[in-house]
CSV table of C-alpha atoms in Angstrom, one decimal:
chain,number,residue,atom,x,y,z
A,24,MET,CA,-4.6,6.9,11.5
A,25,PRO,CA,-6.8,5.1,9.0
A,26,HIS,CA,-7.0,6.5,5.5
A,27,ASP,CA,-9.6,9.2,4.8
A,28,THR,CA,-13.0,7.8,4.2
A,29,ALA,CA,-14.8,11.1,4.2
A,30,ARG,CA,-17.7,11.7,1.9
A,31,PRO,CA,-16.5,13.2,-1.4
A,32,GLU,CA,-16.9,16.9,-2.1
A,33,PRO,CA,-20.4,17.6,-3.3
A,34,GLY,CA,-20.7,17.3,-7.0
A,35,PRO,CA,-22.9,19.1,-9.5
A,36,PRO,CA,-26.6,19.1,-8.8
A,37,SER,CA,-27.1,16.4,-11.4
A,38,VAL,CA,-25.4,13.8,-9.1
A,39,ALA,CA,-28.3,12.0,-7.4
A,40,ASP,CA,-28.0,10.7,-3.9
A,41,ASP,CA,-28.2,7.1,-5.3
A,42,ASP,CA,-25.2,7.8,-7.5
A,43,VAL,CA,-23.2,9.2,-4.5
A,44,THR,CA,-24.2,6.1,-2.5
A,45,ASP,CA,-23.0,3.8,-5.3
A,46,PHE,CA,-19.6,5.5,-5.2
A,47,LEU,CA,-19.3,5.5,-1.4
A,48,ASP,CA,-20.3,1.8,-1.3
A,49,VAL,CA,-17.3,0.8,-3.4
A,50,ARG,CA,-14.9,3.4,-2.3
A,51,PRO,CA,-12.9,1.2,0.2
A,52,GLN,CA,-12.2,-1.3,-2.6
A,53,LEU,CA,-11.2,1.5,-5.0
A,54,PHE,CA,-8.8,2.8,-2.4
A,55,GLY,CA,-7.5,-0.7,-1.7
A,56,ILE,CA,-6.7,-1.3,-5.4
A,57,ALA,CA,-5.0,2.1,-5.8
A,58,TYR,CA,-3.0,1.8,-2.6
A,59,ARG,CA,-1.7,-1.7,-3.4
A,60,MET,CA,-0.6,-0.5,-6.9
A,61,LEU,CA,1.0,2.7,-5.7
A,62,GLY,CA,2.2,2.1,-2.1
A,63,SER,CA,1.2,5.7,-1.2
A,64,VAL,CA,-1.9,6.8,0.7
A,65,GLU,CA,-1.8,10.3,-0.9
A,66,GLU,CA,-1.4,9.0,-4.4
A,67,ALA,CA,-4.1,6.4,-3.9
A,68,GLU,CA,-6.5,9.1,-2.6
A,69,ASP,CA,-5.7,11.2,-5.7
A,70,VAL,CA,-6.6,8.3,-8.0
A,71,VAL,CA,-9.9,7.7,-6.1
A,72,GLN,CA,-10.7,11.4,-6.3
A,73,ASP,CA,-10.1,11.3,-10.1
A,74,ALA,CA,-12.4,8.3,-10.3
A,75,TRP,CA,-15.1,10.3,-8.4
A,76,ILE,CA,-14.7,13.2,-10.9
A,77,ARG,CA,-15.1,10.7,-13.8
A,78,TRP,CA,-18.2,9.3,-12.1
A,79,GLN,CA,-19.7,12.8,-11.8
A,80,ASN,CA,-19.1,13.6,-15.5
A,81,THR,CA,-20.4,10.2,-16.8
A,82,ASP,CA,-23.8,9.6,-18.2
A,83,ARG,CA,-24.7,7.3,-15.4
A,84,ARG,CA,-28.0,6.3,-16.9
A,85,GLY,CA,-26.1,4.0,-19.2
A,86,VAL,CA,-24.1,2.4,-16.5
A,87,GLN,CA,-25.6,-1.0,-15.5
A,88,ASN,CA,-23.1,-1.9,-12.9
A,89,PRO,CA,-21.6,1.1,-11.1
A,90,ALA,CA,-19.2,-1.0,-9.0
A,91,ALA,CA,-17.7,-2.6,-12.1
A,92,PHE,CA,-17.5,0.8,-13.9
A,93,LEU,CA,-15.8,2.4,-10.9
A,94,THR,CA,-13.4,-0.5,-10.4
A,95,THR,CA,-12.3,-0.4,-14.0
A,96,THR,CA,-11.9,3.3,-14.0
A,97,THR,CA,-9.9,3.3,-10.8
A,98,THR,CA,-7.6,0.4,-12.0
A,99,ARG,CA,-6.8,2.1,-15.3
A,100,LEU,CA,-6.1,5.4,-13.5
A,101,ALA,CA,-3.9,3.6,-11.1
A,102,ILE,CA,-2.0,2.0,-14.0
A,103,ASN,CA,-1.3,5.5,-15.4
A,104,ALA,CA,-0.3,6.7,-12.0
A,105,ALA,CA,2.0,3.7,-11.4
A,106,THR,CA,3.8,4.5,-14.7
A,107,SER,CA,4.5,8.0,-13.6
A,108,ALA,CA,5.5,6.9,-10.1
A,109,ARG,CA,8.0,4.4,-11.6
A,110,ALA,CA,9.8,7.3,-13.3
A,111,ARG,CA,9.9,9.3,-10.1
A,112,ARG,CA,11.2,6.5,-8.0
A,113,GLU,CA,14.2,6.1,-10.3
A,114,THR,CA,15.5,9.2,-8.7
A,115,TYR,CA,14.3,8.4,-5.2
A,116,VAL,CA,17.1,8.8,-2.6
A,117,GLY,CA,18.0,5.4,-1.1
A,118,PRO,CA,15.7,2.3,-0.9
A,119,TRP,CA,11.9,2.9,-1.4
A,120,LEU,CA,9.3,1.5,1.0
A,121,PRO,CA,5.5,1.8,0.8
A,122,GLU,CA,3.8,4.3,3.1
A,123,PRO,CA,2.5,2.2,6.0
A,124,VAL,CA,-1.3,2.3,6.3
A,125,ASP,CA,-3.2,1.7,9.5
A,126,THR,CA,-5.5,-1.2,9.0
A,127,SER,CA,-7.0,-1.4,12.5
A,128,ALA,CA,-10.2,0.4,11.5
A,129,ASP,CA,-10.4,-1.2,8.0
A,130,PRO,CA,-8.5,-4.5,8.3
A,131,LEU,CA,-8.4,-5.5,4.6
A,132,LEU,CA,-9.0,-2.2,2.9
A,133,GLY,CA,-11.9,-3.8,1.1
A,134,ALA,CA,-10.0,-6.9,0.1
A,135,VAL,CA,-10.9,-10.5,0.2
A,136,ARG,CA,-7.3,-11.7,0.7
A,137,ALA,CA,-4.7,-9.9,2.9
A,138,GLU,CA,-1.3,-11.0,1.4
A,139,ALA,CA,-1.3,-8.4,-1.3
A,140,LEU,CA,-1.3,-5.7,1.4
A,141,ASP,CA,1.8,-6.9,3.1
A,142,ALA,CA,4.6,-4.3,2.9
A,143,ALA,CA,7.2,-6.8,1.7
A,144,VAL,CA,4.8,-7.8,-1.2
A,145,LEU,CA,4.2,-4.2,-2.1
A,146,VAL,CA,8.0,-3.7,-2.4
A,147,LEU,CA,8.1,-6.7,-4.7
A,148,LEU,CA,5.2,-5.4,-6.8
A,149,GLU,CA,7.6,-2.6,-7.9
A,150,ARG,CA,9.4,-5.2,-10.0
A,151,LEU,CA,6.3,-5.7,-12.1
A,152,THR,CA,4.9,-3.7,-15.0
A,153,PRO,CA,1.9,-1.6,-13.9
A,154,THR,CA,-0.4,-3.9,-15.9
A,155,GLU,CA,1.0,-7.0,-14.2
A,156,ARG,CA,0.6,-5.3,-10.9
A,157,ALA,CA,-3.0,-4.5,-11.6
A,158,ALA,CA,-3.7,-8.1,-12.7
A,159,TYR,CA,-2.1,-9.5,-9.5
A,160,VAL,CA,-3.9,-7.1,-7.2
A,161,LEU,CA,-7.3,-7.8,-8.7
A,162,ARG,CA,-6.8,-11.6,-8.7
A,163,GLU,CA,-4.9,-12.1,-5.4
A,164,ALA,CA,-6.4,-9.3,-3.3
A,165,PHE,CA,-10.0,-9.1,-4.5
A,166,ASP,CA,-10.4,-12.7,-5.9
A,167,TYR,CA,-11.6,-11.4,-9.3
A,168,SER,CA,-12.1,-14.1,-12.0
A,169,TYR,CA,-9.6,-14.2,-14.8
A,170,ARG,CA,-12.5,-13.2,-17.1
A,171,ARG,CA,-13.2,-10.1,-15.0
A,172,VAL,CA,-9.5,-9.2,-14.7
A,173,GLY,CA,-9.4,-9.3,-18.5
A,174,GLU,CA,-12.4,-7.1,-18.8
A,175,VAL,CA,-10.9,-4.5,-16.4
A,176,LEU,CA,-7.6,-4.5,-18.3
A,177,ASP,CA,-9.2,-4.8,-21.7
A,178,VAL,CA,-7.3,-8.0,-22.5
A,179,THR,CA,-8.4,-11.6,-23.2
A,180,GLU,CA,-9.0,-14.0,-20.4
A,181,ALA,CA,-6.0,-16.0,-21.5
A,182,HIS,CA,-3.8,-12.9,-21.4
A,183,ALA,CA,-5.1,-12.1,-17.9
A,184,ARG,CA,-4.0,-15.6,-16.8
A,185,GLN,CA,-0.5,-15.0,-18.3
A,186,LEU,CA,-0.2,-11.6,-16.5
A,187,VAL,CA,-1.1,-13.1,-13.1
A,188,ARG,CA,1.2,-16.1,-13.7
A,189,ARG,CA,4.1,-13.9,-14.5
A,190,ALA,CA,3.4,-11.7,-11.5
A,191,ARG,CA,3.3,-14.7,-9.2
A,192,THR,CA,6.5,-16.1,-10.6
A,193,ALA,CA,8.3,-12.8,-10.1
A,194,LEU,CA,7.0,-12.3,-6.6
A,195,GLY,CA,7.8,-15.9,-5.5
A,196,SER,CA,11.4,-15.9,-6.9
A,197,GLY,CA,13.8,-16.3,-4.0
A,198,ARG,CA,11.1,-15.5,-1.4
A,199,ARG,CA,10.6,-17.9,1.5
A,200,ALA,CA,7.1,-18.9,2.6
A,201,PRO,CA,5.8,-16.4,5.2
A,202,ALA,CA,5.6,-17.5,8.8
A,203,ASP,CA,2.2,-18.6,10.1
A,204,PRO,CA,0.4,-16.0,12.2
A,205,ALA,CA,1.5,-17.6,15.5
A,206,ARG,CA,5.2,-17.6,14.5
A,207,ARG,CA,5.0,-14.1,13.2
A,208,ARG,CA,3.4,-12.9,16.4
A,209,GLU,CA,6.1,-14.6,18.4
A,210,LEU,CA,8.9,-12.9,16.3
A,211,VAL,CA,7.3,-9.4,16.5
A,212,THR,CA,6.8,-9.8,20.3
A,213,ALA,CA,10.4,-10.9,20.7
A,214,PHE,CA,11.7,-8.0,18.5
A,215,LEU,CA,9.7,-5.5,20.5
A,216,ALA,CA,11.0,-6.9,23.8
A,217,ALA,CA,14.6,-6.9,22.6
A,218,ALA,CA,14.3,-3.3,21.3
A,219,ARG,CA,12.8,-2.1,24.6
A,220,ALA,CA,15.7,-3.8,26.5
A,221,GLY,CA,18.3,-2.3,24.1
A,222,SER,CA,19.6,-5.8,23.5
A,223,VAL,CA,21.3,-6.2,20.2
A,224,ALA,CA,22.2,-9.8,21.1
A,225,ASP,CA,18.6,-10.7,21.5
A,226,LEU,CA,17.7,-9.0,18.2
A,227,GLU,CA,20.6,-10.9,16.5
A,228,ARG,CA,19.1,-14.2,17.5
A,229,LEU,CA,15.9,-13.4,15.7
A,230,LEU,CA,17.4,-12.8,12.3
A,231,ALA,CA,17.7,-15.3,9.5
A,232,ASP,CA,21.2,-15.9,8.1
A,233,ASP,CA,20.5,-14.1,4.9
A,234,VAL,CA,18.4,-11.3,6.4
A,235,HIS,CA,18.3,-7.9,4.7
A,236,ALA,CA,17.3,-4.4,5.7
A,237,ARG,CA,15.9,-1.5,3.8
A,238,SER,CA,15.9,2.0,5.4
A,239,ASP,CA,13.7,4.6,3.7
A,240,GLY,CA,14.7,8.1,4.6
A,241,GLY,CA,13.7,9.5,1.2
A,242,GLY,CA,16.6,11.9,1.3
A,243,VAL,CA,14.8,13.8,4.1
A,244,VAL,CA,16.5,12.2,7.1
A,245,HIS,CA,19.7,10.2,7.6
A,246,ALA,CA,19.3,6.6,6.4
A,247,ALA,CA,21.4,3.9,4.7
A,248,LYS,CA,21.4,4.7,1.0
A,249,VAL,CA,21.6,1.0,0.0
A,250,GLU,CA,19.9,-2.2,1.0
A,251,ILE,CA,21.9,-4.0,3.8
A,252,LEU,CA,22.4,-7.7,3.0
A,253,GLY,CA,23.5,-10.5,5.3
A,254,HIS,CA,23.2,-11.3,9.0
A,255,ASP,CA,26.4,-9.7,10.2
A,256,ARG,CA,25.9,-6.4,8.3
A,257,VAL,CA,22.3,-6.1,9.5
A,258,VAL,CA,23.4,-6.8,13.1
A,259,THR,CA,26.0,-4.0,12.7
A,260,LEU,CA,23.2,-1.7,11.4
A,261,LEU,CA,21.0,-2.5,14.4
A,262,ASP,CA,23.9,-1.9,16.8
A,263,ASN,CA,24.5,1.5,15.3
A,264,VAL,CA,20.8,2.4,15.3
A,265,MET,CA,20.3,1.3,18.8
A,266,ARG,CA,23.3,3.3,20.1
A,267,LYS,CA,22.9,6.4,18.0
A,268,TYR,CA,19.2,6.9,17.6
A,269,TRP,CA,17.2,4.5,19.8
A,270,SER,CA,18.9,5.1,23.2
A,271,ASP,CA,16.2,7.4,24.5
A,272,VAL,CA,13.0,6.3,22.7
A,273,LEU,CA,9.8,4.5,23.4
A,274,PHE,CA,8.4,1.6,21.4
A,275,SER,CA,4.8,0.7,20.7
A,276,GLU,CA,2.9,-1.8,18.5
A,277,VAL,CA,0.8,-0.6,15.7
A,278,GLU,CA,-1.4,-2.5,13.2
A,279,VAL,CA,-0.1,-1.7,9.7
A,280,ASN,CA,-0.7,-3.3,6.3
A,281,GLY,CA,-2.6,-6.2,7.9
A,282,GLY,CA,0.2,-7.1,10.4
A,283,THR,CA,1.9,-5.7,13.5
A,284,GLY,CA,4.6,-3.0,13.2
A,285,VAL,CA,6.7,-1.3,15.7
A,286,LEU,CA,6.5,2.5,16.2
A,287,VAL,CA,9.5,4.3,17.5
A,288,HIS,CA,8.7,7.4,19.5
A,289,ARG,CA,11.2,10.2,20.2
A,290,ALA,CA,11.3,11.8,23.7
A,291,ASP,CA,9.0,14.6,22.4
A,292,GLY,CA,6.4,12.0,21.5
A,293,GLU,CA,6.8,12.4,17.8
A,294,VAL,CA,7.1,9.2,15.7
A,295,GLY,CA,10.7,8.9,14.4
A,296,ALA,CA,10.4,5.5,12.7
A,297,LEU,CA,8.1,2.6,11.9
A,298,VAL,CA,9.6,-0.9,11.6
A,299,MET,CA,7.9,-3.6,9.6
A,300,LEU,CA,9.1,-7.2,9.6
A,301,GLU,CA,9.0,-9.9,6.9
A,302,THR,CA,9.1,-13.2,8.7
A,303,SER,CA,9.4,-16.9,7.9
A,304,GLU,CA,9.8,-20.0,10.0
A,305,ARG,CA,13.5,-19.3,10.1
A,306,GLY,CA,13.1,-15.9,11.7
A,307,ILE,CA,13.1,-12.3,10.5
A,308,GLU,CA,13.9,-12.3,6.7
A,309,GLN,CA,13.7,-8.5,6.1
A,310,LEU,CA,13.7,-5.4,8.3
A,311,MET,CA,11.9,-2.5,6.7
A,312,LEU,CA,12.6,0.8,8.5
A,313,VAL,CA,10.4,3.7,7.4
A,314,LEU,CA,12.1,6.9,8.5
A,315,ASN,CA,10.8,9.4,5.9
A,316,PRO,CA,8.6,11.8,7.9
A,317,ASP,CA,6.4,12.2,4.9
A,318,LYS,CA,5.3,8.6,5.3
A,319,LEU,CA,4.9,8.8,9.1
A,320,HIS,CA,2.8,11.9,9.7
A,321,ARG,CA,-0.5,9.9,9.5
A,322,HIS,CA,0.6,8.0,12.6
A,323,GLY,CA,0.6,11.2,14.6
A,324,ARG,CA,2.2,11.3,18.1
A,325,THR,CA,1.6,9.2,21.2
A,326,ALA,CA,1.7,10.8,24.6
A,327,ASP,CA,1.4,7.6,26.6
A,328,VAL,CA,3.6,4.8,25.3
A,329,THR,CA,4.5,1.7,27.4
A,330,THR,CA,8.2,1.3,27.8
């Protein structure tokens, strides 16, 4: 389901309708910034709600540009939240993956550019400092000028350039160029067909030689506790998953994070997994298996799924 875009709770009587409208107009972008920085819908919503509270308690007569004020407030709140999240994720059980977000109703979550919403990129963003992450998101997802990035982060324009450059270098290190949309679509379709047929051999042919797999169970459900590296080991993982867990399931496509993912539905209709693929011209570079039910509940259940 798409993230919650409901009208915020009514504020004090002093919050004029125009001030509420100013907030609602920029809310998709605020959520987009916070979600990209945190990889969690709930945490992003909390940040946006905190920004709303700040907006209520601000002397808005002195705010000449509400969108700029709210963007700056949200970004700085997200930096603080990302710092706290980093400490929590040090004790996370097994590999961490971002919570998939349905982008069918809001394709870019208020962004100009889509790449910074890709799940594989969100995983890599975890390598960056919160400030580097914010600089990258503002520049690459929302096309902010370096001057504006610097204003939001309270740094010079030159420093903003350095932050974005460091982020790009870190994210590009060892990562192959993503497949073009047609090739990505081809690989997702082939993966779905092979999964429905229960054919490990067909899945194997789609994988790049140095493919890797991350399974996020969050300590709630059974999942590999480490990242699986290499073609043969990933094939073994898929073989085990297909035999033990996917022998009596249904598969469907879902639009998540600006691309196509594969939902795995148990016999009772509940969603048991969501698979996202990082692809290049060589094939599938990374399998991301979200198994943690806390990250799947927004995708609900599907009563009628094509086998």
